[in-house]
């Protein structure tokens, strides 16, 4: 691992300024993804800015009746919060479907949204990977692609986004609140937060250099039956091959976001009009532009079956 210097941030603004002005600096929150990447020298920051201890670990009800989740709230605390369990059950279920208890105790809300792909070639520094080293090529195309994306992909990268939590955030239309180095703030709808790879797959999100996430906001509760179903190779401690996060209302309408199939949490609003017509009709729209590989074409049917199971569970 490359040697690095370390500081505890004194304020949000100071943290943003330090990282914006030093191309070799990075924020560290729980460290559960970043430290793994540093050990493999996939990330090699010369300076770490520890953003724990800035008071961003609170969950508050907003004046509009929604929820403001501090960026440093741990996954454990978020999943266990009584309002989250009662009104945003999908979020709670998605979080506990991920990682392990120990990891969730450290992993934070912002860090979870920003975790990098689990494409095996991204972690294998002996192999070409456009996301890790732009312009070197994509080893997964024509290589081992079983766990990777089938939709939203490009000729440069077919990586899937690994977060379970983000699927629920997408279904709830969350907003990511940030502070830039110049002190200005912005609110980014979760739908626009993660990027598709195009020909720049090394850029995962729309965040600018040094832009710091302070919170994630959820709109007021939308009720409905809230289900998270994750299909994976092992019953626990594994990333999704396919996951379905759904909020289904008593009349059969609802919202659906899909994990494991795209470079970002995948929600196609137009497909939701098809939900009362069943999983097959909705999946046709959700995966309309799918470009699966030979190894991961099974995911197309798996989405339909998983969504079918979710809709059946919602009907009781
Ligand atoms: C073995 C293992 C299994 C896992 N299984 C799952 C799983 O099944 N499902 C799942 O969803 N996840 C899984 N995870 C991933 C885990 O959820 C993430 O590693 C974790 O959520 C990252 O959060 P963190 O706070 O530790 O981020 P860190 O590792 O500290 O940071 C991640 C990135 O976010 C940046 N960052 C952190 N905070 C901020 C901020 N406030 N503003 C701007 N940038 C910031 C950092 O600079 C870094 O680039 C697994 C991880 C491991 C190691
Ligand atoms: S799919 Fe993306 S992350 Fe995986 S090898 Fe190709 S470029 Fe790298």
Coordinates of C-alpha atoms and ligand atoms in Angstrom, one line a residue:
X1 CA 0.0 0.0 0.0
X2 CA 1.3 3.5 -0.8
X3 CA 2.2 5.6 2.2
X4 CA -0.3 8.4 2.9
X5 CA -0.9 11.3 5.3
X6 CA -4.0 11.6 7.3
X7 CA -6.1 14.4 8.8
X8 CA -9.5 14.7 10.5
X9 CA -11.6 17.2 8.8
X10 CA -12.5 20.3 10.9
X11 CA -15.6 21.2 8.8
X12 CA -17.5 20.2 5.7
X13 CA -16.2 23.2 3.8
X14 CA -12.6 22.6 4.8
X15 CA -12.8 19.0 3.8
X16 CA -14.2 19.9 0.4
X17 CA -11.5 22.5 -0.1
X18 CA -8.6 20.2 0.8
X19 CA -9.8 17.4 -1.6
X20 CA -10.6 19.9 -4.4
X21 CA -7.2 21.5 -4.2
X22 CA -5.1 18.3 -3.9
X23 CA -5.6 15.8 -6.8
X24 CA -4.0 13.1 -4.5
X25 CA -6.4 13.6 -1.6
X26 CA -9.6 11.6 -0.9
X27 CA -12.3 11.5 1.7
X28 CA -12.5 8.5 3.9
X29 CA -15.8 7.6 5.7
X30 CA -16.2 3.9 6.9
X31 CA -13.3 2.9 4.7
X32 CA -14.9 -0.5 3.9
X33 CA -14.4 0.0 0.2
X34 CA -11.7 2.6 0.0
X35 CA -9.2 0.6 2.2
X36 CA -9.6 -2.5 0.1
X37 CA -9.0 -0.4 -3.0
X38 CA -5.9 1.2 -1.4
X39 CA -4.4 -2.2 -0.5
X40 CA -4.6 -3.3 -4.1
X41 CA -3.4 0.2 -5.2
X42 CA -6.4 0.6 -7.4
X43 CA -6.8 3.9 -5.4
X44 CA -3.6 5.4 -4.2
X45 CA -4.3 8.6 -2.4
X46 CA -1.3 10.4 -0.9
X47 CA -3.6 12.1 1.7
X48 CA -6.8 11.0 3.4
X49 CA -9.4 13.4 4.9
X50 CA -11.4 11.6 7.5
X51 CA -14.9 13.0 7.5
X52 CA -16.2 11.1 10.5
X53 CA -16.9 13.4 13.5
X54 CA -18.5 16.3 11.5
X55 CA -21.9 15.7 13.1
X56 CA -23.3 14.2 9.9
X57 CA -24.6 11.1 11.6
X58 CA -28.2 12.2 12.3
X59 CA -31.5 11.2 10.8
X60 CA -34.1 14.0 11.0
X61 CA -37.7 14.4 9.9
X62 CA -37.9 17.4 7.4
X63 CA -40.5 20.1 7.7
X64 CA -42.1 18.6 4.6
X65 CA -42.5 15.2 6.3
X66 CA -39.6 13.5 4.6
X67 CA -36.3 12.3 6.0
X68 CA -32.9 13.9 6.0
X69 CA -30.2 11.2 6.4
X70 CA -26.8 12.5 7.3
X71 CA -24.0 11.3 5.0
X72 CA -22.2 9.6 7.9
X73 CA -25.2 7.7 9.2
X74 CA -24.0 4.0 9.2
X75 CA -25.9 1.4 7.3
X76 CA -26.8 -0.3 10.6
X77 CA -28.2 2.8 12.2
X78 CA -30.2 3.7 9.0
X79 CA -31.7 0.2 8.6
X80 CA -32.6 0.1 12.3
X81 CA -34.1 3.6 12.6
X82 CA -37.8 3.3 13.7
X83 CA -39.1 5.7 11.1
X84 CA -37.2 4.0 8.3
X85 CA -38.5 0.6 9.4
X86 CA -42.0 1.9 9.6
X87 CA -42.3 4.2 6.6
X88 CA -39.4 3.3 4.3
X89 CA -39.3 -0.5 4.9
X90 CA -37.8 -1.1 1.5
X91 CA -34.7 0.9 2.5
X92 CA -34.3 -1.0 5.7
X93 CA -34.7 -4.4 3.9
X94 CA -32.3 -3.4 1.1
X95 CA -29.6 -2.4 3.5
X96 CA -29.7 -5.6 5.6
X97 CA -29.6 -7.7 2.4
X98 CA -26.1 -6.3 1.8
X99 CA -22.6 -7.1 3.2
X100 CA -22.4 -8.3 6.8
X101 CA -23.3 -6.9 10.2
X102 CA -19.7 -5.9 10.9
X103 CA -19.4 -4.1 7.5
X104 CA -22.8 -2.3 7.9
X105 CA -21.6 -1.0 11.3
X106 CA -18.9 0.9 9.5
X107 CA -20.4 1.6 6.1
X108 CA -22.0 5.0 5.7
X109 CA -24.8 6.4 3.6
X110 CA -22.6 8.4 1.3
X111 CA -19.9 5.7 1.1
X112 CA -22.5 3.1 0.1
X113 CA -23.7 5.3 -2.9
X114 CA -20.0 5.8 -4.0
X115 CA -18.7 2.2 -3.7
X116 CA -17.0 1.0 -6.8
X117 CA -18.1 -1.9 -9.0
X118 CA -17.3 -5.5 -8.1
X119 CA -16.3 -6.4 -11.7
X120 CA -13.5 -8.9 -11.0
X121 CA -11.2 -7.3 -13.6
X122 CA -11.5 -3.9 -11.9
X123 CA -9.9 -5.6 -8.9
X124 CA -7.3 -7.5 -10.9
X125 CA -4.5 -5.0 -11.6
X126 CA -2.9 -7.5 -14.1
X127 CA -5.9 -7.2 -16.5
X128 CA -6.9 -4.3 -18.8
X129 CA -9.9 -2.3 -17.4
X130 CA -11.2 1.0 -18.8
X131 CA -12.8 1.9 -15.5
X132 CA -9.5 1.4 -13.5
X133 CA -7.2 2.6 -16.2
X134 CA -8.9 4.6 -19.0
X135 CA -8.1 3.4 -22.5
X136 CA -6.7 0.0 -21.7
X137 CA -9.7 -2.0 -22.8
X138 CA -12.5 -4.0 -21.1
X139 CA -11.5 -7.5 -20.1
X140 CA -15.1 -8.4 -19.3
X141 CA -16.3 -8.1 -22.8
X142 CA -15.5 -11.5 -24.3
X143 CA -14.3 -12.6 -20.8
X144 CA -16.0 -13.5 -17.5
X145 CA -19.2 -11.4 -17.5
X146 CA -21.7 -13.5 -15.6
X147 CA -22.2 -11.0 -12.7
X148 CA -22.1 -7.9 -14.8
X149 CA -24.7 -5.5 -16.4
X150 CA -27.1 -6.3 -19.2
X151 CA -28.5 -2.8 -19.8
X152 CA -27.1 0.7 -19.8
X153 CA -23.8 -0.7 -20.9
X154 CA -21.3 0.6 -23.5
X155 CA -18.5 -0.9 -25.7
X156 CA -16.1 0.4 -23.1
X157 CA -17.6 -1.1 -19.9
X158 CA -20.3 -3.5 -18.8
X159 CA -19.8 -3.2 -15.0
X160 CA -22.8 -3.3 -12.7
X161 CA -23.4 -1.1 -9.7
X162 CA -23.2 -3.2 -6.5
X163 CA -25.2 -1.2 -4.0
X164 CA -28.4 -2.6 -2.5
X165 CA -29.2 0.6 -0.5
X166 CA -29.1 2.7 -3.7
X167 CA -31.9 0.6 -5.2
X168 CA -34.3 1.6 -2.5
X169 CA -33.1 5.2 -2.7
X170 CA -33.9 5.2 -6.4
X171 CA -37.4 3.8 -5.8
X172 CA -38.0 6.6 -3.2
X173 CA -36.7 9.3 -5.5
X174 CA -34.1 10.4 -3.0
X175 CA -32.0 13.5 -3.5
X176 CA -28.2 13.8 -2.7
X177 CA -27.2 17.0 -1.0
X178 CA -23.7 18.2 -1.6
X179 CA -21.2 21.0 -0.8
X180 CA -18.6 22.1 -3.3
X181 CA -15.1 23.6 -2.5
X182 CA -16.4 27.1 -3.1
X183 CA -19.1 26.6 -0.5
X184 CA -22.0 26.4 -2.9
X185 CA -24.5 23.6 -2.4
X186 CA -26.5 21.5 -4.7
X187 CA -29.3 18.9 -4.6
X188 CA -28.8 16.0 -7.1
X189 CA -31.8 13.7 -7.8
X190 CA -30.6 10.1 -7.3
X191 CA -31.7 9.4 -10.9
X192 CA -29.0 11.8 -12.2
X193 CA -26.3 11.0 -9.6
X194 CA -24.7 7.8 -11.1
X195 CA -23.5 8.0 -14.7
X196 CA -23.7 5.4 -17.4
X197 CA -20.3 4.4 -18.7
X198 CA -20.4 5.7 -22.3
X199 CA -16.8 6.1 -23.3
X200 CA -15.7 7.5 -19.9
X201 CA -16.4 4.5 -17.6
X202 CA -13.8 5.7 -15.0
X203 CA -16.3 8.4 -14.0
X204 CA -19.0 6.8 -11.8
X205 CA -21.0 9.9 -10.7
X206 CA -21.7 13.5 -11.5
X207 CA -19.8 14.7 -8.4
X208 CA -17.1 17.3 -9.1
X209 CA -13.6 17.0 -7.6
X210 CA -13.9 17.7 -3.9
X211 CA -17.6 17.8 -3.9
X212 CA -18.7 16.4 -0.6
X213 CA -22.0 14.7 0.2
X214 CA -23.6 16.0 3.4
X215 CA -27.0 14.2 3.3
X216 CA -29.5 12.1 1.4
X217 CA -33.1 13.3 1.5
X218 CA -36.2 11.2 1.1
X219 CA -39.6 12.6 0.2
X220 CA -42.5 12.0 2.5
X221 CA -43.6 8.3 2.8
X222 CA -45.6 6.7 0.0
X223 CA -47.0 3.7 1.8
X224 CA -47.6 0.6 -0.2
X225 CA -46.2 -2.9 0.2
X226 CA -42.4 -2.5 0.3
X227 CA -40.4 -5.5 -0.8
X228 CA -36.7 -6.1 -1.5
X229 CA -35.8 -9.4 -3.1
X230 CA -32.2 -10.2 -3.9
X231 CA -31.0 -13.1 -5.9
X232 CA -27.4 -14.1 -5.4
X233 CA -25.0 -17.1 -5.6
X234 CA -24.9 -17.4 -1.8
X235 CA -27.7 -16.8 0.7
X236 CA -25.7 -14.1 2.4
X237 CA -22.5 -12.0 2.1
X238 CA -22.8 -11.8 -1.7
X239 CA -23.6 -9.1 -4.2
X240 CA -26.9 -9.3 -6.2
X241 CA -27.1 -11.1 -9.5
X242 CA -30.5 -9.4 -9.7
X243 CA -32.4 -7.6 -7.1
X244 CA -35.9 -6.0 -7.2
X245 CA -36.9 -3.2 -4.9
X246 CA -40.6 -2.5 -5.1
X247 CA -43.3 -0.3 -3.6
X248 CA -46.7 -1.8 -4.7
X249 CA -50.0 -0.1 -3.9
X250 CA -53.2 -2.0 -3.2
X251 CA -54.5 -1.2 -6.8
X252 CA -51.4 -2.9 -8.3
X253 CA -49.7 0.3 -9.4
X254 CA -46.3 1.1 -7.9
X255 CA -42.6 1.7 -8.3
X256 CA -39.8 -0.7 -9.2
X257 CA -36.0 -0.4 -9.2
X258 CA -33.7 -3.1 -10.3
X259 CA -30.2 -4.0 -9.0
X260 CA -27.4 -6.1 -10.4
X261 CA -28.3 -5.5 -14.1
X262 CA -27.0 -2.0 -14.9
X263 CA -24.1 0.4 -14.1
X264 CA -26.5 2.4 -11.9
X265 CA -29.7 1.7 -9.9
X266 CA -32.1 0.9 -12.8
X267 CA -35.5 2.3 -12.8
X268 CA -37.6 2.9 -15.9
X269 CA -40.6 4.9 -14.9
X270 CA -42.5 4.0 -18.1
X271 CA -42.4 0.4 -17.1
X272 CA -44.4 1.1 -14.0
X273 CA -47.6 1.6 -16.0
X274 CA -47.3 -2.0 -17.0
X275 CA -47.1 -3.4 -13.4
X276 CA -50.8 -4.2 -13.2
X277 CA -50.3 -6.2 -16.4
X278 CA -47.7 -8.4 -14.8
X279 CA -44.0 -9.0 -14.6
X280 CA -43.5 -10.0 -18.3
X281 CA -45.0 -6.7 -19.6
X282 CA -43.0 -4.6 -17.2
X283 CA -39.7 -6.4 -17.8
X284 CA -40.1 -5.9 -21.5
X285 CA -40.0 -2.1 -20.9
X286 CA -37.4 -2.2 -18.1
X287 CA -34.9 -4.2 -20.2
X288 CA -36.0 -2.9 -23.6
X289 CA -32.5 -1.9 -24.6
X290 CA -30.7 -4.8 -22.9
X291 CA -27.4 -6.0 -24.5
X292 CA -26.6 -9.1 -22.4
X293 CA -23.5 -11.2 -23.1
X294 CA -23.7 -14.9 -23.6
X295 CA -22.8 -15.5 -20.0
X296 CA -25.3 -13.1 -18.4
X297 CA -28.3 -13.4 -20.7
X298 CA -29.9 -15.4 -17.9
X299 CA -30.4 -12.2 -16.1
X300 CA -33.2 -11.1 -18.5
X301 CA -35.4 -14.0 -17.4
X302 CA -34.2 -13.7 -13.8
X303 CA -35.5 -10.1 -13.7
X304 CA -38.9 -11.2 -14.9
X305 CA -39.1 -14.1 -12.5
X306 CA -37.9 -12.1 -9.5
X307 CA -40.3 -9.3 -10.3
X308 CA -43.1 -11.9 -10.8
X309 CA -42.3 -13.2 -7.3
X310 CA -42.4 -9.7 -5.8
X311 CA -45.7 -8.9 -7.4
X312 CA -47.2 -12.2 -6.2
X313 CA -45.9 -11.4 -2.7
X314 CA -47.4 -8.0 -2.8
X315 CA -50.8 -9.4 -3.8
X316 CA -50.5 -11.7 -0.7
Ligands
LIG1 C1 -16.9 -8.1 1.8 C2 -17.9 -7.0 1.4 C3 -19.2 -7.3 1.0 C4 -20.1 -6.3 0.7 N1 -21.3 -6.7 0.3 C5 -22.2 -5.7 -0.1 C6 -23.5 -6.0 -0.5 O1 -23.9 -7.1 -0.6 N2 -24.3 -4.9 -0.9 C7 -23.9 -3.6 -0.8 O2 -24.7 -2.7 -1.2 N3 -22.7 -3.3 -0.4 C8 -21.8 -4.3 0.0 N4 -20.5 -4.0 0.3 C9 -20.1 -2.6 0.2 C10 -20.2 -1.8 1.4 O3 -21.6 -1.5 1.5 C11 -19.5 -0.5 1.0 O4 -18.1 -0.8 1.1 C12 -19.8 0.7 2.0 O5 -21.2 1.0 1.9 C13 -19.0 1.9 1.7 O6 -19.2 2.8 2.7 P1 -17.9 3.5 3.5 O7 -18.5 4.5 4.4 O8 -17.1 2.4 4.1 O9 -17.2 4.1 2.3 P2 -15.6 4.4 2.1 O10 -14.9 3.2 1.8 O11 -15.1 5.2 3.3 O12 -15.6 5.4 0.9 C14 -16.1 5.0 -0.4 C15 -15.9 6.2 -1.3 O13 -16.8 7.2 -1.0 C16 -16.1 8.4 -0.8 N5 -16.8 9.2 0.2 C17 -17.1 8.7 1.4 N6 -17.9 9.6 2.1 C18 -18.1 10.6 1.3 C19 -18.8 11.9 1.3 N7 -19.5 12.2 2.4 N8 -18.8 12.7 0.3 C20 -18.1 12.4 -0.8 N9 -17.4 11.3 -1.0 C21 -17.4 10.4 0.1 C22 -14.7 8.0 -0.5 O14 -13.7 9.0 -0.9 C23 -14.5 6.8 -1.4 O15 -14.2 7.1 -2.7 C24 -19.6 -5.0 0.7 C25 -18.3 -4.6 1.1 C26 -17.4 -5.7 1.4 C27 -16.0 -5.3 1.8
LIG2 S1 -16.7 -4.1 -17.3 FE1 -15.9 -2.1 -16.7 S2 -15.0 -2.5 -14.8 FE2 -15.1 -4.5 -15.8 S3 -13.3 -4.9 -17.0 FE3 -14.7 -3.8 -18.3 S4 -14.1 -1.7 -18.1 FE4 -13.3 -2.7 -16.3

